[in-house]
Amino acid sequence: MYKYSDTDKKIIASRVKQFENQVNRRLEGKLTEEEFKPLRLMNGLYLQLHAYMLRVAIPYGELSSKQLRKIAFIADKYDRGYGHFTTRQNIQFNWPKLLDIPEILHELSLVDMHAIQTSGNCIRNISSDHLAGLTLNEIEDPRPWCEIIRKWSTFHPEFSFLPRKFKIAVIGCTKDRAAMMVHDIGLRIIKRKNQVGFEIFVGGGQGRTPIIGKKIRDFLPKKDILNYLEAILTTYNQEGRRDNIYKARIKILVKELGIEKFRSLVEENFSKLSNKELEIDDKSIKEIFGFFRLPPLKPNTNQMPFKKNQEYQYWINQNVIPHKIQGYSIVQISLKAPKKPPGDATSNQMRALAEISDKFSFSEIRVTHEQNLVLPHVSNKELFNLWNQLKIQNLATPNLGLITDTICCPGMDYCALATARSIPISQKISSHFNNYLKQEEIGNLKIKISGCINACGHHHVGNIGILGLDRKGQEFYQITLGGSAKEDAAIGEIVGPSFSKNDLIDAIEKILNTYKKHKINKSDDFLSVFRRIGIKEFKKDLYDNFTKKA
Amino acid sequence: MVKKLQGETFLLSANELRSGKVVFFTSKGWSSSTDEAIKIKFDEINKYEEISIREEKKCIIVSPKFVELDDSGNIKNLRDKIRNSGITIKI
């Protein structure tokens, strides 16, 4: 894991002081809300439906057990004993008091954490593959590059007031587990003629205008990455619209100019950049990579232990995958237990998990963009012990990648922008399909739920996407089919008129029946069937005999 | 705050500046309960908007808004109902 330097620590500490001063000025009336709002947003502080909400950065989703303990401490002392892991691999507290925020930020700084740039029109937390550095098919670990970009983008004076927020994801292999193609900039590490560099995508995004990113560069040498990012951001900063918040994201600029024109502007800026300071030399790259070495894992022939325990075997089948070092496994912890809000963890669970990670996974925990957690380095021989301990904490739900492993935004239960609730929908789905064999029979299926068009629940890229709408004061849910956030990224198609929350489960069942009818074999998953037969078949089966439509 | 209002009766609501807690305006000041909240007629809106501006300046509240009531005197919109009664899910 990256370790903060003295400079990093000083920066964070001075930011805490600065924000403390801003909060005091606000409480004394020296700053109006209008003046304070952009300042609090730059420190991840929102005012939501019921209370303030603080979003804490977890850079590229990597946490230590010490940091997780601190998060648990904050949840207990300043909040209501739980936190919510987000689709940017961050964590949110839903109930802090403004008065306490400086103290919370100070506590976070003690474990090298902060809330800087988790909101506002700036470069947000860099996200990445939660399996970075753990799999054999990776070209290179993307986390050091995330860290390099984090350093460059933090408090970047030119990019602190962009037309709109800006999201970057970096992945290190052909498998996309970070929804890279729906980011403002997506970077994929590739190898060409024995040289490692970046393939670069730009202008992806979700929200009210969902777009898959367009390739802007086939290959960029590693040393040039910051100069190229600077060129893209400069172009966006100069050309991006500021007159209309809904047209201000880079995806709109790329769409309006066309990728060819946008590319030529970026290349022009890139060629003009003589900022040699931003070129990264091999020594600096090596230094950063040094922070991300694997712990001392000794290859061995230990197998995953077999037990005559069905629940354990389900968990092994669904949540555990092999580590690149023989004899070790990657354990994925579902935060989608039945009837629980997706992505939420209680302070007790966090503390237990910190303990478990100390014991079984070198004190390392990762957060996935699908709102789950990962223990990255677990010895095979410890898997049964680990499962027993996770089970005590209700953290052993065997549903990774299955229908109840939903992504879900906080929705109208918390969010001031939401037009409908999303968590109760997720809970209905998890209750209805709460049977491992039933889920396994359905196979890989991503349901993603957003409570409004801003798409924080990534519904556009759900195999089944659910969007909550307000229809004359009633909650209705629009369904999209065929979306994907993976390397075969696609935006889902709207299947037809929306459903009331009482009809939604029936609608999902009908969609699954159509899928099952056309499924050829076990490996023929929902997305494959959808792509083969198209939306018409689903639409026909779904709307025949359905009366309650909006 | 007033421009888009429809309806006949409202409550004045806001968040407490220091805590963020949802509050409603009563004859005794701000309260977290709607029980004693003043029911405001549409033609009184401007008067209460001035009060909200004053209270904001005094750093007591932030983000004031009018909450519409239905014919029975209950909060009309789902969002406002949730805002008043809390999240609808178990943690």
XYZ file of C-alpha atoms in Angstrom:
641
model
C 0.000 0.000 0.000
C 1.062 3.543 -0.623
C 2.515 5.160 2.510
C 2.086 8.871 2.995
C 5.268 10.906 2.891
C 5.833 13.777 5.329
C 4.733 16.121 2.557
C 1.477 14.178 2.075
C 0.832 14.315 5.813
C 1.512 18.052 5.946
C -0.853 18.685 3.041
C -3.664 16.731 4.693
C -3.094 18.336 8.108
C -3.091 21.830 6.632
C -6.299 21.053 4.750
C -7.961 19.985 8.009
C -6.962 23.307 9.606
C -8.134 25.230 6.578
C -11.531 23.540 6.579
C -11.889 23.944 10.332
C -11.429 27.644 9.790
C -14.007 27.653 6.996
C -16.538 25.768 9.160
C -16.003 28.216 12.024
C -16.492 31.159 9.692
C -19.693 29.569 8.424
C -21.024 28.966 11.945
C -20.172 32.557 12.884
C -22.007 33.866 9.836
C -18.897 35.210 8.133
C -19.560 32.925 5.172
C -22.991 32.536 3.604
C -24.209 29.108 2.499
C -23.648 30.189 -1.095
C -20.026 30.976 -0.313
C -19.536 27.910 1.863
C -21.125 25.331 -0.440
C -18.254 25.028 -2.955
C -15.777 24.880 -0.066
C -17.616 22.089 1.738
C -18.147 20.171 -1.498
C -14.411 20.216 -2.179
C -14.141 18.418 1.163
C -16.806 15.857 0.368
C -19.505 17.432 2.517
C -23.062 17.484 1.161
C -26.337 18.545 2.719
C -28.713 15.689 1.985
C -32.342 14.939 2.675
C -32.066 14.419 6.436
C -28.624 15.642 7.365
C -25.092 16.379 6.209
C -23.317 13.577 4.363
C -19.547 13.190 4.379
C -17.858 11.236 1.602
C -14.405 9.973 2.522
C -11.885 9.062 -0.170
C -10.545 5.544 -0.411
C -8.037 6.009 -3.232
C -8.497 3.211 -5.794
C -10.409 1.305 -3.114
C -7.444 0.314 -0.988
C -7.759 0.275 2.800
C -5.605 -0.920 5.656
C -7.076 -2.556 8.757
C -5.951 0.496 10.735
C -7.918 2.761 8.425
C -10.985 0.529 8.605
C -10.844 0.634 12.417
C -10.734 4.410 12.245
C -13.768 4.440 9.946
C -15.598 2.242 12.471
C -14.583 4.615 15.269
C -15.916 7.601 13.312
C -19.158 5.742 12.506
C -19.720 5.165 16.218
C -18.581 8.469 17.636
C -19.890 10.906 15.029
C -22.497 8.997 13.054
C -25.027 6.204 13.595
C -22.739 3.202 13.672
C -22.540 2.403 9.974
C -21.139 3.585 6.664
C -22.008 3.147 3.004
C -19.427 1.999 0.439
C -19.969 3.714 -2.911
C -19.494 2.979 -6.597
C -16.345 5.155 -6.588
C -14.870 2.864 -3.957
C -15.340 5.553 -1.293
C -17.305 5.506 1.945
C -20.097 7.835 3.020
C -21.364 8.780 6.459
C -25.003 9.801 6.405
C -25.515 11.645 9.675
C -22.508 13.750 10.747
C -22.952 17.191 12.278
C -21.283 20.149 10.599
C -19.827 21.032 13.964
C -17.997 17.676 14.106
C -16.594 17.628 10.572
C -13.208 19.245 11.412
C -12.718 16.685 14.192
C -13.690 13.834 11.861
C -11.236 15.072 9.233
C -8.543 15.315 11.891
C -9.225 11.723 12.982
C -9.030 10.601 9.354
C -5.751 12.438 8.829
C -4.208 10.387 11.642
C -4.531 7.323 9.412
C -3.657 9.092 6.147
C -7.235 9.560 5.007
C -9.238 12.568 3.905
C -12.295 13.728 1.996
C -10.480 15.940 -0.497
C -11.959 16.055 -4.001
C -14.660 13.513 -3.246
C -17.095 16.070 -4.579
C -17.072 19.330 -6.515
C -16.092 20.148 -10.082
C -12.646 18.656 -9.865
C -10.856 15.374 -10.525
C -12.474 12.854 -8.202
C -11.090 9.763 -6.504
C -9.205 7.690 -9.091
C -10.837 4.288 -9.293
C -9.365 0.987 -10.307
C -9.649 -2.765 -10.542
C -10.197 -4.305 -7.105
C -8.140 -7.291 -8.267
C -5.166 -5.099 -9.243
C -1.883 -6.895 -8.729
C -3.582 -10.201 -7.936
C -4.248 -11.913 -11.255
C -2.002 -13.621 -13.799
C -3.417 -12.010 -16.913
C -2.491 -8.477 -15.830
C -0.005 -6.496 -17.917
C 0.897 -4.292 -14.990
C -0.555 -3.309 -11.614
C -2.678 -0.175 -12.233
C -2.558 1.072 -8.619
C 0.841 2.821 -8.877
C -0.541 4.725 -11.858
C -3.632 5.642 -9.875
C -1.343 6.955 -7.159
C 0.760 8.940 -9.652
C -2.445 10.465 -11.061
C -3.787 11.107 -7.547
C -0.671 13.072 -6.672
C -0.845 15.070 -9.890
C -4.551 15.818 -9.636
C -4.772 16.703 -5.935
C -5.187 20.475 -5.622
C -4.165 20.909 -9.259
C -4.693 24.690 -9.509
C -5.845 24.640 -13.105
C -8.292 21.781 -12.643
C -9.943 22.722 -9.360
C -12.822 24.541 -11.061
C -13.609 22.444 -14.088
C -16.915 22.830 -15.951
C -18.106 19.736 -14.078
C -16.857 16.782 -12.032
C -14.261 14.532 -13.638
C -13.738 10.823 -13.130
C -10.739 8.700 -14.138
C -10.344 4.925 -13.940
C -7.217 2.864 -14.590
C -7.106 -0.858 -15.292
C -4.177 -3.172 -15.972
C -5.618 -5.962 -18.097
C -8.188 -6.730 -20.765
C -10.802 -7.579 -18.135
C -12.581 -4.420 -17.058
C -13.698 -4.655 -13.447
C -13.739 -0.885 -12.897
C -16.375 0.267 -15.407
C -13.519 2.048 -17.155
C -15.492 2.634 -20.367
C -18.040 4.840 -18.615
C -15.505 7.242 -17.157
C -14.529 10.711 -18.334
C -11.103 9.206 -18.967
C -10.446 5.485 -18.992
C -6.885 4.179 -19.056
C -6.027 0.600 -19.889
C -2.456 -0.590 -19.535
C -1.439 -2.515 -22.643
C 1.695 -4.001 -24.126
C 2.768 -3.193 -27.652
C 5.994 -4.491 -29.188
C 7.327 -5.259 -25.719
C 6.634 -1.728 -24.554
C 4.082 -1.121 -21.827
C 1.895 1.952 -22.155
C -1.688 3.164 -22.102
C -4.676 2.781 -24.343
C -6.816 5.858 -23.644
C -10.575 6.337 -23.770
C -12.383 9.603 -23.278
C -15.906 10.947 -22.931
C -17.615 7.990 -21.300
C -20.168 8.526 -18.584
C -23.601 7.769 -17.236
C -26.090 10.261 -15.798
C -28.799 11.642 -18.040
C -26.674 11.186 -21.166
C -25.058 7.742 -20.973
C -22.169 7.252 -23.399
C -19.472 4.626 -23.821
C -16.003 6.188 -23.933
C -14.307 6.662 -27.304
C -10.746 5.642 -27.930
C -8.566 8.731 -28.264
C -5.132 7.076 -28.278
C -4.142 3.552 -29.297
C -0.931 3.727 -27.372
C 0.841 6.239 -25.165
C 4.244 5.621 -23.595
C 4.040 5.569 -19.810
C 6.359 8.497 -19.257
C 3.919 10.799 -21.101
C 0.769 9.961 -19.180
C 0.560 13.108 -17.047
C 1.291 15.378 -20.010
C -1.431 13.645 -22.003
C -3.936 13.866 -19.159
C -2.993 17.526 -18.803
C -3.686 17.987 -22.523
C -7.137 16.359 -22.271
C -8.084 18.325 -19.156
C -6.814 21.590 -20.660
C -8.882 21.006 -23.786
C -11.947 20.240 -21.668
C -11.336 23.232 -19.425
C -11.064 25.545 -22.417
C -13.816 24.118 -24.600
C -16.275 22.531 -22.164
C -19.622 24.223 -21.630
C -20.221 26.134 -18.431
C -23.586 27.620 -19.389
C -25.631 24.484 -18.749
C -24.871 22.022 -15.965
C -26.434 19.177 -17.969
C -24.155 19.816 -20.927
C -20.959 20.431 -19.000
C -19.407 16.968 -18.789
C -16.588 16.094 -21.173
C -18.775 13.423 -22.818
C -20.993 16.181 -24.227
C -17.981 18.078 -25.548
C -16.609 14.942 -27.223
C -20.045 14.175 -28.638
C -20.567 17.694 -29.965
C -17.097 18.089 -31.465
C -16.740 14.480 -32.596
C -13.847 12.317 -31.463
C -11.631 13.282 -34.434
C -11.853 17.005 -33.757
C -11.498 16.506 -30.011
C -8.453 14.308 -30.574
C -6.805 16.914 -32.791
C -7.309 19.598 -30.116
C -5.850 17.325 -27.455
C -2.903 16.359 -29.636
C -2.263 20.034 -30.352
C -2.213 20.804 -26.637
C -0.088 17.731 -26.006
C 2.500 18.827 -28.564
C 2.617 22.299 -27.016
C 3.238 21.008 -23.517
C 6.869 21.447 -22.713
C 6.320 20.610 -19.090
C 9.224 18.250 -18.614
C 8.458 18.120 -14.907
C 5.416 16.049 -15.747
C 7.390 13.441 -17.645
C 7.864 10.501 -15.361
C 11.279 8.907 -15.257
C 11.898 5.234 -14.573
C 13.282 5.961 -11.108
C 10.097 7.703 -9.960
C 7.919 4.962 -11.447
C 9.987 2.319 -9.690
C 9.744 4.195 -6.417
C 5.928 4.309 -6.559
C 5.734 0.663 -7.619
C 7.767 -0.168 -4.518
C 4.751 0.686 -2.359
C 2.574 -1.864 -4.096
C 4.680 -4.993 -3.785
C 2.873 -8.157 -2.826
C 3.267 -9.252 0.783
C 5.640 -12.179 1.321
C 3.494 -15.004 -0.073
C 5.204 -18.368 -0.480
C 3.831 -20.483 -3.323
C 2.572 -23.796 -2.022
C 0.319 -26.652 -2.977
C -2.420 -26.073 -0.404
C -5.836 -26.577 -1.934
C -9.061 -24.870 -0.956
C -10.300 -27.143 1.853
C -13.336 -29.231 1.015
C -15.944 -29.489 3.785
C -19.239 -31.272 3.880
C -20.920 -27.983 4.505
C -23.155 -26.786 1.731
C -23.164 -23.117 2.711
C -19.373 -23.079 2.815
C -19.135 -24.785 -0.567
C -21.560 -22.270 -2.078
C -19.378 -19.478 -0.730
C -16.210 -21.071 -2.124
C -17.884 -21.485 -5.543
C -19.198 -17.970 -5.692
C -16.989 -15.641 -3.669
C -13.489 -17.107 -3.755
C -11.116 -16.919 -6.718
C -7.529 -18.088 -7.135
C -4.680 -15.690 -6.392
C -1.807 -15.509 -8.862
C 0.429 -17.016 -6.177
C -0.343 -20.706 -5.909
C -1.812 -21.758 -2.593
C -3.578 -18.443 -1.993
C -7.037 -17.103 -2.752
C -8.805 -13.798 -3.211
C -11.862 -13.636 -0.986
C -14.706 -11.393 -2.071
C -17.001 -10.280 0.722
C -20.530 -9.504 -0.275
C -22.126 -6.461 1.312
C -25.457 -7.613 -0.121
C -26.758 -9.808 2.659
C -30.512 -10.396 2.449
C -32.601 -7.451 3.647
C -29.528 -5.242 4.164
C -28.909 -2.006 2.259
C -26.334 -2.786 -0.469
C -22.893 -1.432 0.334
C -23.612 -0.729 3.996
C -21.395 -2.059 6.766
C -21.876 -1.558 10.474
C -19.057 -0.418 12.739
C -19.041 -3.875 14.353
C -18.625 -5.503 10.958
C -15.829 -3.070 10.098
C -13.953 -3.780 13.316
C -14.399 -7.515 12.883
C -13.212 -7.267 9.309
C -10.145 -5.277 10.348
C -9.354 -8.055 12.800
C -9.983 -10.733 10.179
C -7.783 -8.969 7.621
C -4.958 -8.743 10.190
C -5.260 -12.442 10.779
C -5.836 -13.705 7.253
C -4.901 -11.109 4.636
C -1.886 -9.023 5.644
C -4.108 -6.228 7.015
C -5.311 -5.287 3.542
C -8.910 -4.724 2.444
C -10.166 -3.483 -0.881
C -13.431 -1.834 -1.856
C -14.976 -2.742 -5.202
C -16.966 -0.394 -7.421
C -19.794 -2.906 -7.077
C -19.980 -2.052 -3.368
C -18.357 -5.196 -2.011
C -15.085 -5.782 -0.179
C -12.084 -7.978 -0.923
C -9.508 -9.722 1.226
C -6.735 -9.988 -1.332
C -4.240 -12.532 0.011
C -5.733 -15.438 1.925
C -3.934 -18.746 2.371
C -6.053 -21.602 1.031
C -5.643 -23.581 4.218
C -7.325 -20.761 6.210
C -10.430 -20.457 4.047
C -12.740 -22.502 6.248
C -11.662 -20.647 9.399
C -12.113 -17.365 7.613
C -15.569 -18.324 6.358
C -16.652 -19.206 9.894
C -15.551 -15.808 11.160
C -17.189 -13.946 8.294
C -20.393 -15.871 8.833
C -20.625 -14.701 12.443
C -20.597 -11.137 11.101
C -23.197 -11.784 8.366
C -20.435 -11.216 5.820
C -20.463 -14.628 4.132
C -23.372 -14.246 1.707
C -22.493 -16.396 -1.336
C -23.852 -14.186 -4.107
C -20.949 -12.456 -5.885
C -21.998 -11.685 -9.456
C -25.462 -13.163 -8.971
C -28.868 -11.537 -9.147
C -28.899 -10.378 -5.498
C -25.458 -8.764 -5.801
C -27.079 -5.500 -6.863
C -25.428 -2.114 -7.160
C -27.728 0.406 -5.579
C -27.536 4.123 -4.855
C -28.901 5.511 -1.555
C -32.029 6.696 -3.392
C -34.775 8.770 -1.851
C -34.159 7.326 1.588
C -31.118 9.591 1.837
C -30.545 11.594 -1.308
C -31.937 15.063 -1.925
C -31.858 14.536 -5.703
C -33.542 11.129 -5.908
C -36.941 10.770 -7.514
C -37.677 7.332 -5.997
C -36.359 4.904 -3.436
C -33.835 2.329 -4.567
C -32.747 0.435 -1.427
C -36.220 -1.061 -0.784
C -36.211 -2.338 -4.376
C -32.862 -3.989 -3.844
C -34.175 -5.517 -0.621
C -37.255 -6.857 -2.411
C -34.986 -8.480 -4.993
C -32.722 -9.980 -2.343
C -35.691 -11.360 -0.400
C -37.401 -12.768 -3.480
C -34.289 -14.496 -4.832
C -32.836 -15.465 -1.481
C -31.918 -18.989 -2.469
C -28.452 -19.831 -3.681
C -29.472 -22.616 -6.048
C -32.140 -20.444 -7.637
C -29.578 -17.675 -8.125
C -26.936 -20.029 -9.412
C -29.375 -21.418 -11.947
C -29.984 -17.873 -13.234
C -26.220 -17.414 -13.430
C -24.165 -14.250 -13.796
C -26.478 -11.293 -13.776
C -25.902 -7.696 -12.813
C -28.886 -5.717 -11.577
C -28.111 -2.061 -10.982
C -30.564 0.357 -9.410
C -30.588 4.159 -9.444
C -33.056 6.380 -7.646
C -32.827 9.093 -10.310
C -31.440 9.877 -13.733
C -28.076 10.894 -12.267
C -27.373 7.132 -12.316
C -25.264 6.781 -9.157
C -26.507 3.165 -9.088
C -25.081 2.609 -12.621
C -28.443 1.391 -13.975
C -27.441 2.201 -17.563
C -24.792 -0.520 -17.471
C -26.782 -3.129 -15.564
C -27.664 -6.303 -17.468
C -30.993 -5.378 -15.951
C -31.045 -1.699 -15.034
C -33.710 -0.181 -12.826
C -34.328 3.551 -12.736
C -36.639 5.060 -10.122
C -38.991 7.733 -11.431
C -41.598 10.052 -9.982
C -44.887 9.732 -11.872
C -47.344 12.244 -10.438
C -46.099 11.683 -6.924
C -45.889 7.886 -7.237
C -42.703 5.839 -7.467
C -42.327 3.967 -10.739
C -39.407 1.992 -12.107
C -38.152 1.946 -15.652
C -36.280 -1.160 -16.764
C -33.361 -1.239 -19.179
C -31.851 -4.434 -20.555
C -28.507 -5.391 -22.017
C -26.192 -2.928 -20.328
C -22.672 -3.886 -19.355
C -19.902 -2.147 -17.426
C -17.255 -4.636 -18.468
C -14.847 -4.777 -21.401
C -17.861 -5.338 -23.660
C -19.422 -2.150 -22.272
C -22.904 -1.259 -23.456
C -25.701 1.062 -22.459
C -28.939 -0.759 -21.668
C -32.036 -0.300 -23.809
C -35.313 0.824 -22.260
C -37.667 -2.124 -22.489
C -40.909 -0.152 -22.313
C -43.273 1.599 -19.920
C -42.282 1.639 -16.265
C -43.653 -0.500 -13.416
C -44.971 0.251 -9.962
C -42.889 -1.161 -7.123
C -45.504 -3.846 -6.549
C -45.246 -5.044 -10.149
C -41.483 -4.851 -10.403
C -40.588 -8.309 -9.093
C -43.135 -9.891 -11.447
C -41.580 -7.961 -14.286
C -38.105 -9.225 -13.376
C -39.457 -12.777 -13.186
C -40.945 -12.419 -16.665
C -37.644 -11.111 -18.006
C -35.868 -14.087 -16.439
C -38.409 -16.482 -17.934
C -37.664 -15.109 -21.386
C -33.968 -15.537 -20.680
C -34.431 -19.123 -19.450
C -36.552 -19.961 -22.488
C -33.714 -18.971 -24.814
C -30.754 -20.093 -22.713
C -28.805 -22.803 -24.542
C -26.549 -24.080 -21.792
C -25.256 -23.175 -18.333
C -22.575 -20.818 -19.610
C -25.054 -18.938 -21.791
C -25.540 -15.980 -19.491
C -28.220 -13.295 -19.513
C -26.197 -10.798 -21.532
C -25.292 -13.378 -24.198
C -28.929 -14.335 -24.613
C -30.004 -10.687 -24.749
C -27.428 -9.946 -27.415
C -28.494 -12.958 -29.416
C -32.256 -12.507 -29.339
C -32.582 -8.742 -28.891
C -35.014 -6.688 -26.845
C -38.170 -7.500 -28.813
C -38.578 -10.994 -27.351
C -38.248 -9.628 -23.823
C -40.640 -6.808 -24.553
C -43.262 -9.149 -25.998
C -43.132 -11.542 -23.040
C -42.990 -8.740 -20.522
C -45.915 -6.641 -21.623
C -48.368 -9.341 -22.693
C -51.017 -9.512 -19.981
C -49.420 -6.736 -17.974
C -52.073 -4.206 -17.110
C -50.555 -1.877 -14.545
C -48.274 0.296 -16.602
C -47.352 3.945 -16.359
C -37.837 29.269 -2.754
C -41.368 30.518 -3.394
C -41.457 30.674 -7.187
C -42.416 27.076 -7.963
C -44.848 26.542 -5.111
C -48.246 25.020 -5.740
C -50.859 24.122 -3.179
C -52.647 25.955 -0.428
C -51.065 25.083 2.893
C -47.428 24.598 3.835
C -44.987 24.100 6.645
C -41.720 25.999 6.759
C -38.868 23.544 7.102
C -35.074 23.691 7.023
C -31.977 21.937 8.321
C -30.331 23.098 11.499
C -27.036 24.657 10.456
C -24.838 23.061 13.125
C -26.320 19.565 13.168
C -28.024 19.309 9.776
C -31.122 17.992 11.531
C -34.498 18.517 9.784
C -36.582 21.138 11.593
C -39.952 22.847 11.221
C -40.930 26.372 12.177
C -43.309 26.702 15.140
C -44.564 29.654 17.152
C -41.772 28.908 19.660
C -39.009 28.635 17.095
C -37.660 25.547 15.330
C -38.688 22.029 16.250
C -37.784 18.590 14.942
C -41.459 17.629 15.182
C -44.258 18.765 12.896
C -46.762 18.648 15.779
C -46.604 22.327 16.562
C -45.412 23.519 13.166
C -47.244 26.560 11.869
C -49.570 25.824 8.968
C -48.931 28.539 6.454
C -51.491 29.699 3.893
C -50.293 30.483 0.389
C -50.886 34.212 0.851
C -48.680 34.203 3.971
C -45.721 32.685 2.165
C -43.824 35.924 1.663
C -43.955 36.722 5.376
C -42.490 33.324 6.258
C -39.927 33.528 3.524
C -38.652 36.685 5.189
C -38.515 34.831 8.498
C -36.500 32.042 6.898
C -34.054 34.539 5.406
C -33.655 36.172 8.817
C -33.134 32.822 10.542
C -30.574 31.828 7.929
C -28.673 35.052 8.502
C -28.664 34.327 12.218
C -26.929 31.006 11.376
C -29.678 28.933 12.953
C -30.833 27.111 9.852
C -29.762 26.328 6.300
C -31.606 25.331 3.158
C -35.129 26.502 4.105
C -38.065 25.189 2.103
C -41.829 25.114 2.148
C -43.374 21.668 2.571
C -46.767 21.270 0.924
C -49.661 19.764 2.889
C -52.601 17.855 1.460
C -56.285 18.515 2.147
C -56.086 16.531 5.399
C -53.175 18.583 6.654
C -50.605 15.826 6.118
C -47.337 16.217 4.257
C -48.121 15.635 0.595
C -44.962 14.517 -1.185
C -43.160 11.253 -0.548
C -39.768 12.969 -0.413
C -41.006 15.372 2.269
C -42.663 12.529 4.165
C -39.382 10.593 4.231
C -37.543 13.766 5.140
C -39.866 14.185 8.115
C -40.249 10.611 9.314
C -36.821 9.232 8.458
C -35.473 6.461 6.245
C -37.913 3.715 5.321
C -35.428 0.854 5.590
C -33.856 -1.141 8.380
C -30.096 -0.849 8.761
